[in-house]
Amino acid sequence: MTRNPGPHLALVGLMGAGKTRVGSAVAASLGRNHADLDIMVANRVGRSVGVIFAEGGEEAFRDLEQEALAETLSGDKPLVVSTGGGVVERPANRQLLAERALVVWLRAEPGTLAARVADVSGRPLLADGDPVDLLVALAERRHPLYHTVSDQVVDTDHLDVDAVAALVEQVAGDGAGVAP
């Protein structure tokens, strides 16, 4: 059975995979608006993601993230959406992504991701330990969820933003999820 995704193109993956920068590049290429859920959440409450985690914990952040995702995907004007790395942990978010977007998983090895997020400030899930070890643990938990929700996978190791953006556009294909 062929899935009929909604009008949006959503990028998922662990932190450092390139969701924000690639999302911005793909949106510009396709002539779409770009929505970054982490930025939307921070702007909505006037506090950074790190402060939200410190004040209310991960669940408080995930509640805000879920609201932002639902709002973002509710419209019919096609967007490119850069999700937060943990958005897939909530079943309601996975369902919404499946119904309203073509989902591309930006995947990379934990060592690559750790190098890309060398400055862990603002990365609350990497604050208490070795970033590679923490990313390995996150990958073990989240990879099955990314696999479940994703229509396509793009490996981003050893690629720059422009190369990944081109691959995202290519795997998204003609029509489904990429028409302007």
Short mmCIF file of C-alpha atoms in Angstrom, two decimals:
data_model
loop_
_atom_site.label_atom_id
_atom_site.label_comp_id
_atom_site.label_asym_id
_atom_site.label_seq_id
_atom_site.Cartn_x
_atom_site.Cartn_y
_atom_site.Cartn_z
CA MET A 1 0.00 0.00 0.00
CA THR A 2 1.41 3.40 -0.95
CA ARG A 3 1.25 5.99 1.79
CA ASN A 4 -0.23 9.37 0.88
CA PRO A 5 1.70 11.81 3.08
CA GLY A 6 0.34 15.25 3.83
CA PRO A 7 1.68 18.41 2.28
CA HIS A 8 4.72 18.87 4.50
CA LEU A 9 8.29 17.58 4.42
CA ALA A 10 9.58 16.76 7.91
CA LEU A 11 13.17 15.99 8.90
CA VAL A 12 13.85 13.75 11.88
CA GLY A 13 17.06 12.46 13.41
CA LEU A 14 19.38 12.79 16.37
CA MET A 15 20.92 16.11 17.33
CA GLY A 16 23.75 17.01 15.00
CA ALA A 17 22.25 15.19 12.02
CA GLY A 18 21.67 18.53 10.27
CA LYS A 19 17.91 18.95 10.58
CA THR A 20 17.96 22.73 11.05
CA ARG A 21 20.57 23.65 8.46
CA VAL A 22 19.39 21.11 5.89
CA GLY A 23 15.76 22.06 6.49
CA SER A 24 16.56 25.70 5.83
CA ALA A 25 18.45 24.85 2.63
CA VAL A 26 15.71 22.53 1.33
CA ALA A 27 13.02 25.09 2.10
CA ALA A 28 14.92 27.78 0.20
CA SER A 29 15.42 25.46 -2.78
CA LEU A 30 11.75 24.45 -2.85
CA GLY A 31 10.43 27.96 -2.22
CA ARG A 32 8.77 26.90 1.03
CA ASN A 33 8.76 28.31 4.52
CA HIS A 34 10.93 26.53 7.08
CA ALA A 35 9.72 25.71 10.59
CA ASP A 36 12.19 24.64 13.27
CA LEU A 37 10.34 23.16 16.25
CA ASP A 38 13.06 23.91 18.82
CA ILE A 39 13.10 27.56 17.78
CA MET A 40 9.31 27.70 17.76
CA VAL A 41 9.12 26.31 21.30
CA ALA A 42 11.82 28.67 22.59
CA ASN A 43 10.15 31.68 20.96
CA ARG A 44 6.72 30.69 22.24
CA VAL A 45 7.80 30.63 25.89
CA GLY A 46 10.63 33.17 25.71
CA ARG A 47 13.23 30.74 27.06
CA SER A 48 15.89 28.55 25.49
CA VAL A 49 15.49 24.80 25.23
CA GLY A 50 18.16 24.40 27.92
CA VAL A 51 16.27 26.67 30.32
CA ILE A 52 12.98 24.89 29.59
CA PHE A 53 14.65 21.56 30.44
CA ALA A 54 16.23 23.02 33.60
CA GLU A 55 12.99 24.58 34.83
CA GLY A 56 10.41 21.99 33.86
CA GLY A 57 12.29 18.89 32.80
CA GLU A 58 12.15 16.99 29.55
CA GLU A 59 8.41 16.26 29.83
CA ALA A 60 7.57 19.97 29.98
CA PHE A 61 9.64 20.53 26.86
CA ARG A 62 8.03 17.56 25.09
CA ASP A 63 4.56 18.94 25.89
CA LEU A 64 5.48 22.26 24.26
CA GLU A 65 7.10 20.46 21.34
CA GLN A 66 3.97 18.37 20.75
CA GLU A 67 1.81 21.51 20.70
CA ALA A 68 4.19 23.20 18.24
CA LEU A 69 4.23 20.14 15.97
CA ALA A 70 0.44 19.91 15.91
CA GLU A 71 0.13 23.61 15.13
CA THR A 72 2.82 23.52 12.45
CA LEU A 73 1.46 20.49 10.63
CA SER A 74 -2.18 21.62 10.84
CA GLY A 75 -1.89 24.00 7.88
CA ASP A 76 -2.16 23.02 4.24
CA LYS A 77 0.55 25.35 2.92
CA PRO A 78 3.54 23.00 2.41
CA LEU A 79 6.37 23.57 4.87
CA VAL A 80 9.77 22.04 5.52
CA VAL A 81 9.80 21.14 9.21
CA SER A 82 12.95 20.50 11.24
CA THR A 83 11.81 18.51 14.25
CA GLY A 84 13.56 18.05 17.55
CA GLY A 85 15.49 14.82 17.92
CA GLY A 86 13.08 13.41 20.50
CA VAL A 87 9.84 14.29 18.73
CA VAL A 88 9.42 10.63 17.73
CA GLU A 89 9.27 9.44 21.32
CA ARG A 90 5.59 10.37 21.62
CA PRO A 91 3.11 8.16 19.75
CA ALA A 92 0.85 11.16 19.00
CA ASN A 93 3.75 12.90 17.25
CA ARG A 94 4.58 9.82 15.19
CA GLN A 95 0.94 9.56 14.14
CA LEU A 96 0.77 13.23 13.20
CA LEU A 97 3.98 13.01 11.17
CA ALA A 98 2.65 9.95 9.35
CA GLU A 99 -0.62 11.72 8.51
CA ARG A 100 0.69 15.16 7.57
CA ALA A 101 4.23 14.85 6.19
CA LEU A 102 6.68 12.98 4.09
CA VAL A 103 9.31 12.14 6.71
CA VAL A 104 13.03 11.93 5.96
CA TRP A 105 15.39 10.56 8.61
CA LEU A 106 18.78 12.27 8.60
CA ARG A 107 21.03 9.57 10.02
CA ALA A 108 24.67 9.73 11.13
CA GLU A 109 27.04 7.79 13.34
CA PRO A 110 27.28 8.92 17.00
CA GLY A 111 30.92 10.00 16.53
CA THR A 112 29.94 12.25 13.64
CA LEU A 113 27.05 13.69 15.64
CA ALA A 114 29.25 14.35 18.68
CA ALA A 115 31.79 16.21 16.53
CA ARG A 116 29.01 18.35 15.05
CA VAL A 117 27.63 19.28 18.47
CA ALA A 118 31.02 19.78 20.11
CA ASP A 119 29.60 22.72 22.07
CA VAL A 120 27.07 20.87 24.23
CA SER A 121 25.74 24.03 25.86
CA GLY A 122 22.09 24.23 24.93
CA ARG A 123 22.04 20.44 24.53
CA PRO A 124 20.57 19.31 27.86
CA LEU A 125 20.58 15.63 26.95
CA LEU A 126 24.37 15.77 26.49
CA ALA A 127 25.13 17.71 29.67
CA ASP A 128 25.91 14.78 31.95
CA GLY A 129 28.47 12.51 30.34
CA ASP A 130 30.51 11.69 27.31
CA PRO A 131 28.62 12.96 24.23
CA VAL A 132 29.44 9.88 22.14
CA ASP A 133 28.21 7.51 24.86
CA LEU A 134 25.06 9.57 25.38
CA LEU A 135 24.39 9.68 21.62
CA VAL A 136 24.86 5.91 21.37
CA ALA A 137 22.23 5.47 24.10
CA LEU A 138 19.86 7.91 22.37
CA ALA A 139 20.41 6.10 19.06
CA GLU A 140 19.56 2.75 20.63
CA ARG A 141 16.30 4.17 21.98
CA ARG A 142 15.28 6.35 19.03
CA HIS A 143 16.50 4.57 15.89
CA PRO A 144 13.60 2.07 15.93
CA LEU A 145 11.20 5.02 16.22
CA TYR A 146 12.86 6.94 13.39
CA HIS A 147 12.70 3.79 11.30
CA THR A 148 8.97 3.43 12.01
CA VAL A 149 8.04 7.01 11.12
CA SER A 150 10.36 7.64 8.19
CA ASP A 151 9.51 7.33 4.53
CA GLN A 152 13.15 7.77 3.46
CA VAL A 153 16.62 7.76 5.07
CA VAL A 154 19.59 9.95 4.17
CA ASP A 155 22.97 9.16 5.72
CA THR A 156 24.74 12.43 6.46
CA ASP A 157 28.19 11.24 7.53
CA HIS A 158 30.97 12.95 5.54
CA LEU A 159 28.51 15.20 3.67
CA ASP A 160 28.07 18.96 3.82
CA VAL A 161 24.72 20.71 4.13
CA ASP A 162 24.29 21.27 0.40
CA ALA A 163 24.96 17.62 -0.43
CA VAL A 164 22.49 16.42 2.21
CA ALA A 165 19.87 18.93 1.05
CA ALA A 166 20.22 17.68 -2.52
CA LEU A 167 19.80 14.08 -1.34
CA VAL A 168 16.74 14.98 0.70
CA GLU A 169 15.13 16.57 -2.33
CA GLN A 170 16.08 13.53 -4.44
CA VAL A 171 14.72 10.89 -2.06
CA ALA A 172 11.57 12.89 -1.40
CA GLY A 173 10.88 12.46 -5.09
CA ASP A 174 8.58 14.20 -7.48
CA GLY A 175 5.31 15.14 -5.93
CA ALA A 176 4.99 13.43 -2.55
CA GLY A 177 6.08 15.94 0.00
CA VAL A 178 8.16 18.18 -2.26
CA ALA A 179 5.85 20.05 -4.59
CA PRO A 180 6.08 23.78 -3.77
#
